[in-house]
Short mmCIF file of C-alpha atoms in Angstrom, two decimals:
data_model
loop_
_atom_site.label_atom_id
_atom_site.label_comp_id
_atom_site.label_asym_id
_atom_site.label_seq_id
_atom_site.Cartn_x
_atom_site.Cartn_y
_atom_site.Cartn_z
CA MET A 1 0.00 -0.13 -0.15
CA ASP A 2 1.00 3.89 -0.71
CA ALA A 3 0.22 6.64 1.40
CA GLN A 4 -2.99 7.99 -1.05
CA GLY A 5 -4.41 3.86 -0.08
CA LEU A 6 -2.97 4.65 3.42
CA LYS A 7 -5.08 8.22 3.14
CA GLU A 8 -8.26 6.63 2.25
CA LYS A 9 -8.42 3.04 4.60
CA LEU A 10 -7.99 5.75 7.30
CA ASN A 11 -11.09 7.63 6.04
CA THR A 12 -12.86 4.40 6.32
CA ALA A 13 -11.74 1.71 8.48
CA PRO A 14 -8.49 3.24 9.85
CA ALA A 15 -8.45 -0.39 12.91
CA ASP A 16 -5.57 -2.46 11.70
CA TRP A 17 -2.17 -3.38 12.49
CA TYR A 18 0.36 -1.37 10.38
CA ILE A 19 4.14 -1.23 9.63
CA PHE A 20 4.82 2.47 8.55
CA GLY A 21 8.36 2.16 6.45
CA GLY A 22 9.98 4.01 3.16
CA GLU A 23 12.16 6.20 3.46
CA GLU A 24 10.11 9.70 3.43
CA GLU A 25 10.06 10.56 7.40
CA TYR A 26 7.44 13.76 6.98
CA LEU A 27 5.18 11.02 5.07
CA LYS A 28 5.30 9.20 8.21
CA ARG A 29 5.25 11.24 10.54
CA TYR A 30 2.35 12.81 8.86
CA TYR A 31 -0.14 9.74 8.20
CA LEU A 32 1.20 9.05 12.35
CA SER A 33 -0.80 12.13 13.59
CA VAL A 34 -4.02 11.65 11.16
CA LEU A 35 -3.68 7.81 12.63
CA ARG A 36 -3.57 9.12 16.11
CA GLU A 37 -6.46 11.40 15.55
CA ARG A 38 -8.48 8.50 14.19
CA ILE A 39 -8.18 6.69 17.28
CA LEU A 40 -7.52 8.61 20.17
CA THR A 41 -10.98 11.05 19.69
CA ASP A 42 -11.22 12.31 22.89
CA GLU A 43 -8.02 14.02 24.22
CA THR A 44 -8.58 13.68 27.93
CA LEU A 45 -8.23 9.75 27.70
CA ALA A 46 -5.31 9.95 25.50
CA ALA A 47 -2.84 9.80 27.77
CA PHE A 48 -4.78 6.02 29.32
CA ASN A 49 -5.02 4.69 25.22
CA HIS A 50 -1.83 5.75 23.92
CA VAL A 51 1.40 3.23 24.44
CA VAL A 52 4.16 4.07 22.77
CA PHE A 53 7.49 1.90 22.55
CA ASP A 54 11.04 2.79 21.09
CA GLY A 55 14.06 0.97 19.61
CA ALA A 56 15.50 -1.41 17.15
CA GLU A 57 15.02 -4.14 19.35
CA VAL A 58 11.39 -5.16 19.96
CA ASP A 59 9.89 -6.40 23.90
CA PHE A 60 8.24 -8.65 22.73
CA GLY A 61 6.75 -9.17 26.14
CA ALA A 62 6.16 -5.93 27.23
CA LEU A 63 4.72 -4.98 23.54
CA ALA A 64 2.20 -8.03 24.05
CA ASP A 65 1.34 -6.94 27.97
CA ALA A 66 0.56 -3.31 26.29
CA ILE A 67 -1.68 -4.94 23.56
CA LYS A 68 -3.81 -7.10 25.78
CA ALA A 69 -4.97 -4.21 27.83
CA PRO A 70 -8.40 -3.16 27.40
CA PRO A 71 -8.92 0.70 26.64
CA MET A 72 -10.09 2.81 28.79
CA MET A 73 -13.45 4.15 28.06
CA ALA A 74 -12.84 3.88 24.51
CA GLU A 75 -13.26 1.56 21.92
CA TYR A 76 -10.21 1.57 20.32
CA LYS A 77 -5.99 2.70 21.63
CA LEU A 78 -3.09 2.99 19.68
CA VAL A 79 0.15 1.29 20.20
CA GLU A 80 3.50 2.49 18.76
CA TRP A 81 6.41 0.61 18.28
CA ARG A 82 9.44 3.49 16.52
CA TYR A 83 12.14 2.84 14.82
CA ALA A 84 11.89 -1.46 14.73
CA ASP A 85 14.11 -3.16 13.02
CA PHE A 86 12.47 -5.93 11.18
CA GLU A 87 15.81 -7.05 9.07
CA LYS A 88 18.18 -7.51 12.15
CA MET A 89 15.32 -9.78 13.78
CA LYS A 90 16.96 -13.44 14.63
CA GLU A 91 14.91 -16.66 14.44
CA LYS A 92 13.42 -16.47 18.46
CA GLU A 93 12.38 -13.06 17.53
CA LYS A 94 10.78 -13.69 14.54
CA ALA A 95 9.03 -16.83 16.40
CA ALA A 96 7.76 -14.27 19.27
CA LEU A 97 6.38 -11.97 16.23
CA SER A 98 4.65 -14.32 14.77
CA GLU A 99 3.25 -15.11 18.11
CA LEU A 100 2.43 -11.59 18.27
CA LEU A 101 0.76 -11.76 15.27
CA ALA A 102 -1.35 -14.42 15.72
CA MET A 103 -3.40 -12.44 18.99
CA LYS A 104 -4.37 -9.43 16.23
CA HIS A 105 -8.28 -10.67 16.24
CA ASP A 106 -8.75 -11.50 19.81
CA TYR A 107 -7.96 -7.89 20.47
CA SER A 108 -9.21 -6.29 17.66
CA TYR A 109 -9.88 -3.16 20.25
CA THR A 110 -5.77 -2.66 19.88
CA VAL A 111 -4.44 -0.43 16.57
CA LEU A 112 -0.87 -1.50 16.74
CA VAL A 113 1.29 0.34 14.33
CA PHE A 114 5.85 -0.06 13.63
CA VAL A 115 7.78 2.40 12.01
CA THR A 116 10.50 1.62 10.76
CA THR A 117 13.33 3.60 8.69
CA ALA A 118 14.31 2.36 5.65
CA GLU A 119 16.66 -0.08 6.47
CA GLY A 120 14.79 -1.17 9.11
CA PHE A 121 12.05 -3.02 6.73
CA GLU A 122 12.89 -3.85 3.03
CA MET A 123 10.07 -2.98 1.04
CA GLY A 124 11.72 -4.16 -2.05
CA THR A 125 9.57 -3.17 -5.53
CA GLN A 126 6.46 -3.88 -6.83
CA LYS A 127 7.22 -6.31 -9.13
CA ARG A 128 9.38 -8.13 -6.46
CA PRO A 129 8.77 -6.76 -2.78
CA GLY A 130 11.18 -7.92 -0.23
CA LYS A 131 10.98 -10.89 1.48
CA LEU A 132 9.15 -9.38 5.04
CA VAL A 133 6.79 -7.99 2.43
CA SER A 134 5.54 -10.99 1.04
CA LYS A 135 5.93 -12.58 4.93
CA TYR A 136 3.71 -10.97 6.67
CA GLY A 137 1.60 -8.76 4.18
CA LYS A 138 -1.47 -11.07 5.27
CA GLU A 139 -1.59 -9.84 8.93
CA LEU A 140 -0.23 -6.35 8.95
CA CYS A 141 -0.97 -3.51 6.33
CA ILE A 142 2.31 -2.53 4.88
CA VAL A 143 2.60 1.11 3.91
CA ASP A 144 5.55 2.12 1.63
CA PHE A 145 6.45 5.83 2.07
CA ALA A 146 8.20 6.13 -0.99
CA LEU A 147 10.66 9.47 -1.97
CA SER A 148 7.93 11.66 -3.95
CA THR A 149 8.18 11.69 -7.64
CA GLU A 150 8.90 15.59 -9.09
CA ASN A 151 6.39 16.41 -10.20
CA ALA A 152 4.05 15.46 -6.90
CA LEU A 153 6.93 17.32 -4.84
CA LEU A 154 6.16 20.88 -7.29
CA ALA A 155 2.34 20.02 -6.52
CA TRP A 156 3.61 19.44 -2.47
CA LEU A 157 5.83 22.61 -2.86
CA LYS A 158 3.32 24.69 -4.53
CA LYS A 159 0.00 23.87 -1.85
CA HIS A 160 2.82 24.93 0.87
CA PHE A 161 3.85 28.50 -0.62
CA ASP A 162 0.17 29.01 -1.53
CA ALA A 163 -0.55 28.79 2.23
CA GLU A 164 2.26 31.31 3.03
CA GLY A 165 0.21 33.66 0.00
CA ILE A 166 3.56 33.25 -1.67
CA ALA A 167 2.78 32.99 -5.92
CA VAL A 168 5.37 30.31 -7.24
CA THR A 169 6.25 28.85 -10.46
CA ALA A 170 7.78 25.43 -11.58
CA GLN A 171 11.37 27.08 -12.23
CA PRO A 172 12.11 28.05 -9.52
CA LEU A 173 10.44 25.09 -7.74
CA ARG A 174 12.38 23.28 -9.99
CA LEU A 175 15.57 24.96 -8.94
CA LEU A 176 15.21 24.39 -5.24
CA LEU A 177 14.27 20.75 -6.06
CA SER A 178 17.92 20.44 -8.07
CA LEU A 179 19.34 22.66 -4.79
CA VAL A 180 17.75 19.78 -2.13
CA GLY A 181 17.02 16.73 -3.35
CA ASN A 182 13.53 15.18 -2.67
CA SER A 183 13.68 14.77 0.96
CA MET A 184 10.38 16.15 2.06
CA ASP A 185 11.67 16.88 5.48
CA LEU A 186 14.06 19.10 4.26
CA LEU A 187 12.88 21.05 1.92
CA SER A 188 9.48 22.03 4.29
CA HIS A 189 12.57 23.50 6.27
CA GLU A 190 13.12 25.30 2.90
CA VAL A 191 10.05 26.44 2.15
CA LYS A 192 10.06 27.91 6.35
CA LYS A 193 13.53 29.58 5.31
CA LEU A 194 12.48 31.17 2.02
CA SER A 195 9.06 31.85 3.21
CA ALA A 196 10.13 33.94 6.13
CA TYR A 197 12.90 35.56 3.92
CA LEU A 198 10.23 37.03 1.08
CA HIS A 199 7.79 37.90 4.36
CA GLN A 200 10.45 40.14 5.96
CA ASN A 201 11.12 41.35 2.85
CA LYS A 202 7.52 42.16 2.18
CA ARG A 203 7.91 40.41 -1.31
CA ALA A 204 5.29 37.86 -2.40
CA GLU A 205 6.58 36.29 -5.52
CA LEU A 206 9.43 33.66 -5.23
CA THR A 207 11.90 34.04 -7.67
CA GLU A 208 14.94 31.88 -8.75
CA LYS A 209 17.54 34.06 -6.99
CA ASP A 210 15.64 33.75 -3.57
CA VAL A 211 16.64 30.01 -3.64
CA GLN A 212 19.73 30.76 -4.80
CA THR A 213 20.17 33.03 -2.46
CA VAL A 214 18.51 31.63 0.54
CA ALA A 215 18.34 27.30 0.41
CA SER A 216 21.21 25.09 0.67
CA GLN A 217 22.83 23.21 -1.83
CA THR A 218 23.06 19.74 -0.87
CA VAL A 219 21.68 20.34 2.75
CA ARG A 220 21.27 16.33 2.94
CA ALA A 221 24.58 15.58 3.32
CA ASP A 222 25.88 18.61 5.52
CA ALA A 223 25.75 20.57 8.73
CA PHE A 224 22.10 22.44 7.90
CA ALA A 225 20.49 19.62 8.05
CA LEU A 226 22.08 18.22 11.35
CA SER A 227 21.65 21.30 12.52
CA ASN A 228 17.66 21.67 12.29
CA ALA A 229 17.04 18.62 13.49
CA VAL A 230 19.15 19.33 17.02
CA TYR A 231 17.25 23.21 16.95
CA GLU A 232 14.27 21.61 16.54
CA GLY A 233 15.07 17.86 18.50
CA ASN A 234 13.64 16.25 15.29
CA ARG A 235 15.52 12.79 15.74
CA ALA A 236 13.73 11.27 12.35
CA MET A 237 15.70 14.32 10.74
CA ALA A 238 18.52 13.72 12.56
CA LEU A 239 19.38 10.05 11.70
CA ASP A 240 18.33 10.85 8.40
CA ALA A 241 21.00 13.58 8.38
CA ILE A 242 23.96 11.01 9.30
CA ARG A 243 22.31 8.29 7.09
CA GLU A 244 22.65 10.55 4.24
CA MET A 245 26.34 11.20 5.61
CA LYS A 246 27.05 7.43 5.89
CA ALA A 247 25.72 6.50 2.35
CA ASP A 248 28.52 9.26 0.72
CA ARG A 249 30.98 8.08 3.07
CA ILE A 250 31.85 10.90 4.91
CA ASP A 251 33.74 9.88 7.58
CA SER A 252 32.25 9.45 11.19
CA MET A 253 34.75 12.25 12.43
CA VAL A 254 33.69 14.34 10.29
CA ALA A 255 30.48 13.63 10.63
CA LEU A 256 31.12 13.69 14.86
CA GLY A 257 33.09 17.33 14.63
CA MET A 258 29.72 18.89 12.49
CA LEU A 259 27.78 17.29 16.03
CA ILE A 260 30.20 19.08 18.15
CA LYS A 261 29.99 22.38 16.26
CA ILE A 262 26.57 22.77 16.40
CA TYR A 263 26.31 22.08 20.42
CA GLN A 264 29.23 24.31 21.03
CA GLU A 265 27.54 27.51 19.18
CA LEU A 266 24.38 26.74 21.40
CA LEU A 267 25.97 26.92 24.77
CA PRO A 268 26.90 30.34 24.72
CA VAL A 269 23.47 31.72 23.36
CA SER A 270 21.97 29.67 25.86
CA ILE A 271 24.04 31.29 28.48
CA LEU A 272 23.60 34.74 26.87
CA VAL A 273 20.17 34.29 27.11
CA GLU A 274 19.54 32.96 30.07
CA GLU A 275 21.87 36.30 31.40
CA GLY A 276 18.40 37.94 30.48
CA LYS A 277 19.99 39.14 27.49
CA GLU A 278 18.25 40.95 24.05
CA PRO A 279 18.72 39.23 20.83
CA LYS A 280 20.23 42.80 19.38
CA ASP A 281 23.21 42.18 21.62
CA ILE A 282 23.76 38.78 21.32
CA GLU A 283 23.97 39.17 17.91
CA GLN A 284 26.47 41.60 18.66
CA VAL A 285 28.53 39.58 20.91
CA LEU A 286 28.81 36.67 18.86
CA LYS A 287 28.64 37.82 15.43
CA ILE A 288 25.61 35.39 14.33
CA ASN A 289 23.33 36.71 12.05
CA THR A 290 20.21 37.88 12.73
CA TYR A 291 17.72 34.89 10.63
CA ARG A 292 20.09 31.93 12.30
CA LEU A 293 20.15 33.61 15.74
CA LYS A 294 16.87 32.97 15.72
CA HIS A 295 16.29 29.78 15.16
CA MET A 296 19.12 29.22 18.18
CA ILE A 297 17.42 31.46 20.22
CA SER A 298 13.74 29.38 19.67
CA ALA A 299 16.59 25.73 20.30
CA VAL A 300 17.92 26.58 23.43
CA ARG A 301 14.33 27.89 25.34
CA SER A 302 12.89 24.42 23.52
CA ILE A 303 16.16 22.14 24.20
CA GLY A 304 16.26 23.97 27.85
CA SER A 305 19.76 24.36 29.88
CA GLU A 306 19.76 21.46 32.01
CA LYS A 307 19.13 19.19 29.01
CA LEU A 308 21.58 20.97 27.17
CA SER A 309 24.36 20.95 29.41
CA GLN A 310 23.72 16.80 29.61
CA SER A 311 23.89 16.54 25.49
CA ILE A 312 27.51 18.67 25.47
CA CYS A 313 28.70 16.03 28.30
CA ALA A 314 27.08 13.51 25.92
CA ILE A 315 29.16 14.64 23.28
CA SER A 316 32.44 15.33 24.57
CA ALA A 317 32.43 11.87 26.13
CA LEU A 318 31.46 10.47 22.84
CA ASP A 319 34.24 12.16 21.29
CA VAL A 320 37.06 11.20 23.80
CA SER A 321 35.82 7.51 23.57
CA SER A 322 36.12 7.83 19.57
CA LYS A 323 39.48 9.12 19.95
CA ASN A 324 40.35 6.53 22.76
CA GLY A 325 39.56 3.46 21.35
CA GLY A 326 36.19 3.19 22.80
CA GLN A 327 32.86 3.95 21.01
CA SER A 328 33.00 5.26 17.76
CA GLY A 329 31.81 5.68 14.15
CA TYR A 330 28.22 6.26 13.29
CA ALA A 331 26.70 3.87 16.12
CA GLY A 332 27.74 6.16 18.48
CA ILE A 333 26.37 8.98 16.80
CA GLU A 334 22.99 7.48 16.16
CA MET A 335 23.05 6.19 19.63
CA PHE A 336 23.61 10.03 20.99
CA LEU A 337 20.74 11.03 18.94
CA MET A 338 18.61 8.53 19.87
CA GLN A 339 19.23 9.54 23.80
CA ASN A 340 19.20 13.40 23.39
CA LEU A 341 16.63 14.18 20.69
#
């Protein structure tokens, strides 16, 4: 099933057991939010009827207990397991999964969704689906959130600029795609940047010059994507940026250095914000441009000084470890992001 098929299903019969896989993290989050709206219809009871687990390894005992527990004063409950890695499951875990799936019809009041990374569940193609798609396709509603086509992205971008009251034509949008790529996560951030830039300059039409001035080229594999993810506490986007660096064979120490720099730059901003300094004063002291500083201030206020300090200690420890034969490589970076975003 693709995103359009899921959209139709959620409008008619959302209760099911799902796997959300594929490469497009933006759509996974969007449709997960739609699923939550359909299932958790009473906000006052949502805390009792919504159970969330995280991690590549699935604790099937805990998951089974969550599935069995009936909803509180509601027709359904929602159970999520995020970042499950089906590809690395051993035979014992596969047997536990089969036992779990056999429970589906006995606990029809539970809606279960596994959210995986592209590597955690191989989709294959329509003609040659992955082995796990064939194996679990009868028990689970498997949704492939593939990267969108150029035409679909052009329409999606236009819709978002329309919402900002900004007129667009195909030429600047195609230029934006050529610079940024086809990740909706990254494109959505570029739309925000460009919209803010045009609003600030009291203009209502996007041009190719605007895109060349504001958009970040090859953003998928650079510090911009990673810094935006840290600023927003967006774990999925941060992991996506790290995966792009890994795929491009960028040395893990370079990626770690980018991450360290992001946190080192946030620390003085956090200190000055806590001292009650105004943005214009912070800008003058730290020599950071107005637009970037605005996002950094928002980030440190959202993260909080205590969590920021903990993250800086953790990333510093990872740096020392990687240089002294301890935990290193992309695995250490991914673990840091899992624990700190």
